[in-house]
């Protein structure tokens, strides 16, 4: 029987929330509902939504998604969407294991046999950036992402603008012309600053400029798109097709939904199809754990307009645990030459170390995102 018998959540280091669904026949599915800094709140939401799933057929994934997202009066937002995401991923994992196939086979089959991945690099000073990028290159990655800046004023000084340019120039020098660097504005820039900086970075050919405006200012992103020839990306804090539609219409080149925030595999697959109508590529946001990464890859193997996959092995947030620490077999998520090969095991394609998860949940975590202000004291994003 594929009726749902149990739903559990696990708050594990460094900052992740895992979801486990078990059927009456003993099939176990795993998902990730991490909402960085708000995972305890999401945990409560998962518990409430689980009431709608108990005793139901786990294989009715689309029907469950519709009920979970549209069955109550209040809809949307990062908390509900993250809770649904974790449950949805776990249901797809169960479906794959029930049918004996990886999830991408259930989504129509593979359109590629490997996916390019990139890693994040930190460092405020050019020397630090040089060292961190060199380490990623030595690890075999062919693409990295870096923050454009730390704090800056709402209208940046010449020195602040020049510092952004110097950082990206160093990245390009280290990477050469055969590798890529994406530049993450992280919602820290005002529209005015983004419009000033974007043209200055064009000589260094960024892969894309990420989140140049905060999500509540998505109606302004077209101004940034029009001021530069560099591709513009956004989407880690957009949670549905309806929220992606305006930025697609505004001319972004890369859509970045997060599979732990944007309704899971079910909704991100639909976002990808909508993006294809606008000739936009998919590059899911994923500075999270192994389950979210596996879900992203399953979508990627079945999505024609998939560009590249973010992954967070070694990222500075990973204090207390690393991405692969909760995997019994680390081989499926091993990168060779900057790519990960197609996952072939049933479900999400990874085997979660349940003992490690349950042990980590006893310790829990209380990770919080930093409070961010512009250098002049006004509020921005982090």
XYZ file of C-alpha atoms in Angstrom:
382
model
C 0.000 0.000 0.000
C 1.172 3.512 -0.784
C -1.015 5.172 1.835
C 0.849 7.706 3.954
C 1.368 6.443 7.491
C 3.835 8.892 9.017
C 5.330 12.350 8.417
C 8.361 13.491 10.420
C 10.679 16.500 10.367
C 14.312 16.835 11.420
C 16.090 20.081 12.234
C 19.749 19.357 11.509
C 23.011 21.281 11.367
C 24.107 23.460 9.830
C 20.735 25.077 9.006
C 18.533 22.501 7.302
C 15.063 20.996 7.792
C 14.507 17.496 6.413
C 11.111 15.856 5.884
C 10.515 12.098 6.026
C 7.321 10.449 4.765
C 6.685 6.737 5.263
C 3.953 4.676 3.633
C 2.068 1.747 5.147
C 4.183 -0.590 3.033
C 7.421 0.897 4.400
C 8.532 3.028 1.459
C 10.367 6.081 2.770
C 10.643 9.390 0.967
C 12.872 12.300 1.918
C 12.471 16.009 1.202
C 14.028 19.281 2.293
C 11.924 22.175 3.595
C 14.757 24.421 4.735
C 13.884 28.106 4.999
C 17.095 29.689 6.227
C 16.509 31.361 9.588
C 12.842 30.316 9.690
C 13.028 26.527 9.656
C 11.403 26.101 13.067
C 8.386 27.989 11.741
C 8.326 25.827 8.627
C 8.492 22.739 10.817
C 5.194 23.725 12.402
C 3.696 24.339 8.963
C 4.777 20.863 7.820
C 3.118 19.327 10.877
C -0.136 21.138 10.074
C -0.078 20.230 6.382
C 0.685 16.610 7.245
C -2.827 16.356 8.656
C -4.083 16.615 5.069
C -1.849 13.760 3.909
C -2.276 11.079 6.547
C -3.976 7.996 5.126
C -3.876 9.345 1.570
C -2.263 7.696 -1.452
C 1.302 9.010 -1.702
C 1.318 8.605 -5.489
C -1.339 11.306 -6.068
C 1.379 13.962 -6.062
C -0.297 16.607 -8.211
C -3.544 16.289 -6.295
C -1.731 16.659 -2.982
C 0.153 19.699 -4.278
C -3.105 21.369 -5.280
C -4.681 20.695 -1.883
C -1.625 21.825 0.078
C -1.212 25.080 -1.852
C -4.814 26.007 -2.698
C -6.986 24.183 -0.202
C -6.978 26.875 2.481
C -7.942 30.543 2.532
C -4.404 31.906 3.070
C -1.935 30.926 0.391
C 1.645 31.493 -0.678
C 4.649 32.998 1.027
C 8.002 31.458 1.959
C 6.834 29.511 5.018
C 3.958 27.675 3.368
C 5.837 27.229 0.093
C 8.874 25.773 1.881
C 6.682 23.349 3.845
C 4.983 22.215 0.642
C 8.384 21.911 -1.048
C 9.708 19.426 1.485
C 6.560 17.324 1.387
C 6.458 17.396 -2.408
C 10.072 16.256 -2.759
C 9.423 13.380 -0.359
C 6.358 12.287 -2.340
C 8.357 12.256 -5.573
C 11.057 10.227 -3.797
C 8.393 7.686 -2.784
C 6.993 7.569 -6.316
C 10.392 6.877 -7.803
C 11.078 4.111 -5.306
C 7.613 2.617 -5.874
C 8.123 2.465 -9.646
C 11.826 1.615 -9.430
C 12.949 4.671 -11.380
C 14.756 7.954 -10.743
C 12.423 10.941 -10.574
C 13.650 12.400 -13.864
C 12.332 9.293 -15.636
C 8.895 10.045 -14.190
C 9.220 13.621 -15.489
C 9.624 12.453 -19.084
C 13.113 10.999 -19.144
C 16.580 12.501 -19.372
C 17.533 15.208 -21.838
C 21.167 15.167 -20.674
C 23.535 12.786 -18.907
C 25.464 15.280 -16.812
C 24.887 18.699 -15.260
C 27.387 21.497 -14.807
C 27.689 22.767 -11.226
C 29.132 25.879 -9.630
C 30.340 26.792 -6.157
C 30.194 29.949 -4.064
C 33.334 31.877 -3.115
C 33.700 34.453 -0.357
C 36.314 37.033 0.457
C 36.099 40.794 0.771
C 39.590 41.596 -0.450
C 41.012 40.791 -3.913
C 43.690 38.535 -2.395
C 41.052 36.487 -0.573
C 38.970 36.202 -3.725
C 42.001 35.064 -5.675
C 42.758 32.316 -3.151
C 39.176 31.062 -2.894
C 38.613 30.943 -6.639
C 41.938 29.206 -7.163
C 40.846 26.536 -4.693
C 37.586 25.972 -6.583
C 39.445 25.718 -9.879
C 41.829 23.187 -8.355
C 38.775 21.219 -7.195
C 37.702 20.994 -10.830
C 34.860 23.519 -10.986
C 34.468 25.524 -14.160
C 32.182 28.192 -12.682
C 31.879 30.105 -9.414
C 29.603 32.726 -7.893
C 30.731 35.639 -5.744
C 29.103 38.504 -3.881
C 29.350 41.812 -5.651
C 29.951 43.754 -2.447
C 29.512 44.058 1.266
C 27.692 47.045 2.699
C 27.386 50.138 0.539
C 25.375 53.313 0.597
C 22.009 53.666 -1.093
C 23.875 55.814 -3.624
C 27.358 54.320 -3.686
C 30.540 56.333 -3.638
C 33.102 56.108 -6.404
C 35.311 54.081 -4.075
C 32.494 51.594 -3.399
C 31.766 51.205 -7.095
C 35.452 50.741 -7.928
C 35.766 48.085 -5.217
C 33.049 46.002 -6.889
C 34.803 46.259 -10.237
C 38.205 45.324 -8.776
C 36.773 42.210 -7.145
C 35.210 40.963 -10.369
C 38.343 41.842 -12.337
C 40.417 39.615 -10.051
C 37.918 36.796 -10.503
C 38.167 37.043 -14.273
C 41.957 37.122 -14.106
C 42.061 33.880 -12.109
C 39.385 32.120 -14.152
C 40.626 33.101 -17.586
C 38.294 32.981 -20.562
C 37.315 29.287 -20.310
C 35.506 29.506 -16.957
C 32.617 31.587 -15.638
C 31.908 33.897 -12.731
C 28.393 34.865 -11.695
C 28.053 38.011 -9.589
C 25.446 37.991 -6.816
C 24.005 41.410 -5.932
C 22.002 39.588 -3.226
C 19.334 42.308 -3.127
C 21.895 44.583 -1.449
C 21.817 47.156 -4.233
C 19.329 49.892 -4.859
C 18.119 50.066 -8.440
C 20.278 53.164 -8.940
C 23.403 51.350 -7.758
C 22.628 48.272 -9.834
C 22.234 50.415 -12.946
C 25.551 52.130 -12.278
C 27.511 48.948 -11.548
C 26.170 46.612 -14.238
C 27.701 48.421 -17.249
C 31.044 48.724 -15.433
C 31.229 44.923 -15.119
C 30.583 44.185 -18.786
C 34.290 44.054 -19.792
C 34.705 41.096 -17.412
C 31.855 39.104 -19.016
C 29.959 37.884 -15.925
C 27.974 34.687 -16.438
C 24.976 36.509 -14.966
C 24.114 39.221 -12.432
C 21.989 37.694 -9.684
C 19.146 39.348 -7.763
C 19.986 42.985 -8.574
C 16.833 44.140 -6.773
C 14.935 42.797 -3.762
C 11.978 40.588 -4.690
C 9.369 43.139 -3.590
C 10.876 45.461 -6.231
C 10.548 42.932 -9.046
C 8.567 45.542 -10.976
C 11.853 47.483 -11.295
C 14.103 44.688 -12.525
C 13.444 45.596 -16.148
C 15.390 48.816 -15.592
C 18.472 46.775 -14.716
C 17.938 44.410 -17.643
C 17.795 47.329 -20.071
C 20.967 49.004 -18.782
C 23.333 46.093 -19.511
C 24.140 43.355 -22.005
C 25.036 40.973 -19.170
C 22.347 38.361 -18.456
C 20.274 39.144 -15.361
C 18.974 36.428 -13.044
C 16.611 36.266 -10.090
C 14.171 33.970 -8.333
C 15.486 32.517 -5.076
C 12.798 34.504 -3.196
C 9.996 34.000 -5.700
C 7.725 31.101 -4.856
C 5.336 30.446 -7.746
C 4.762 30.796 -11.481
C 2.646 33.852 -10.766
C 5.566 35.557 -9.023
C 7.976 34.609 -11.804
C 5.777 35.873 -14.622
C 6.548 39.618 -14.181
C 10.323 39.123 -14.093
C 10.149 36.844 -17.128
C 8.197 39.523 -18.946
C 10.779 42.085 -17.824
C 13.520 40.246 -19.697
C 15.589 38.251 -17.207
C 17.799 35.612 -18.796
C 18.062 33.098 -15.952
C 15.351 31.949 -13.527
C 16.548 30.718 -10.131
C 13.728 29.088 -8.152
C 14.763 27.234 -5.013
C 13.310 23.721 -4.824
C 13.111 24.001 -1.033
C 11.130 27.256 -1.256
C 9.159 27.317 -4.507
C 6.744 24.432 -4.145
C 9.180 21.582 -4.713
C 9.638 19.528 -7.856
C 6.015 19.936 -8.938
C 6.026 23.732 -9.091
C 9.621 24.255 -10.229
C 9.017 21.976 -13.174
C 6.122 24.253 -14.161
C 8.230 27.374 -13.604
C 10.814 25.886 -15.971
C 8.184 25.327 -18.641
C 6.921 28.883 -18.253
C 10.497 30.184 -18.462
C 11.037 28.277 -21.700
C 8.269 30.341 -23.316
C 10.407 33.436 -22.640
C 13.675 31.806 -23.794
C 14.909 31.879 -20.196
C 17.276 29.314 -18.714
C 16.793 27.522 -15.381
C 19.535 27.572 -12.719
C 17.996 26.552 -9.385
C 19.185 28.260 -6.230
C 20.580 25.696 -3.782
C 22.973 26.709 -0.984
C 21.330 23.931 1.042
C 21.590 20.239 1.859
C 21.910 17.011 -0.114
C 18.187 16.329 -0.472
C 17.454 19.726 -2.014
C 20.467 19.294 -4.298
C 19.294 15.861 -5.451
C 15.816 17.262 -6.152
C 17.342 20.061 -8.225
C 19.378 17.603 -10.240
C 16.358 15.387 -10.913
C 14.559 18.389 -12.395
C 17.676 19.344 -14.325
C 18.099 15.976 -15.999
C 14.563 16.233 -17.426
C 14.445 19.972 -18.257
C 15.544 21.189 -21.722
C 16.257 24.792 -20.677
C 18.421 23.870 -17.684
C 21.632 25.900 -17.473
C 23.687 25.058 -14.384
C 23.258 23.927 -10.770
C 24.389 25.715 -7.620
C 25.769 23.530 -4.808
C 27.101 24.431 -1.379
C 29.856 21.948 -0.557
C 32.379 23.902 1.505
C 30.287 27.065 1.798
C 30.925 29.187 4.895
C 27.410 28.493 6.237
C 28.190 24.795 6.688
C 29.276 24.862 10.327
C 28.679 21.602 12.151
C 27.923 19.496 9.078
C 28.740 19.303 5.389
C 26.446 18.555 2.465
C 27.462 14.919 2.084
C 27.540 14.092 5.806
C 23.937 12.866 5.674
C 24.469 10.566 2.680
C 25.293 6.878 3.124
C 26.899 6.829 -0.327
C 28.568 10.056 -1.403
C 29.289 8.817 -4.927
C 26.107 10.091 -6.672
C 26.867 13.697 -5.692
C 30.554 13.551 -6.616
C 31.658 16.163 -9.159
C 34.082 15.292 -11.937
C 35.465 18.086 -14.094
C 32.814 20.472 -12.810
C 29.898 18.166 -13.653
C 27.714 15.643 -11.833
C 26.642 12.543 -13.734
C 23.019 11.497 -14.106
C 21.571 9.980 -10.941
C 20.270 6.490 -11.680
C 19.024 5.135 -8.342
C 15.247 5.157 -7.733
C 13.580 8.258 -6.319
C 15.762 11.287 -5.723
C 18.806 9.131 -6.376
C 20.538 9.408 -3.001
C 20.441 7.297 0.149
C 19.938 9.342 3.305
C 21.769 8.263 6.449
C 18.748 8.127 8.734
C 20.781 7.403 11.842
C 22.925 10.483 11.257
C 19.803 12.580 10.653
C 18.055 11.425 13.823
C 21.202 11.972 15.866
C 21.665 15.480 14.455
C 18.032 16.350 15.121
C 18.564 15.727 18.841
C 21.111 18.560 18.786
C 19.073 20.713 16.389
C 20.208 24.148 15.290
C 19.175 27.758 15.757
C 20.674 29.324 12.640
C 19.546 32.899 11.958
C 20.168 35.074 8.942
C 22.045 38.305 9.669
C 20.207 41.606 9.913
C 21.384 43.789 7.080
C 21.474 47.537 6.594
C 22.965 49.793 3.962
C 26.117 51.592 5.039
C 23.987 54.693 5.658
C 21.739 52.794 8.095
C 18.723 52.255 5.839
C 17.483 48.705 5.396
C 18.497 46.495 2.498
C 18.899 42.736 2.237
C 21.736 40.375 3.159
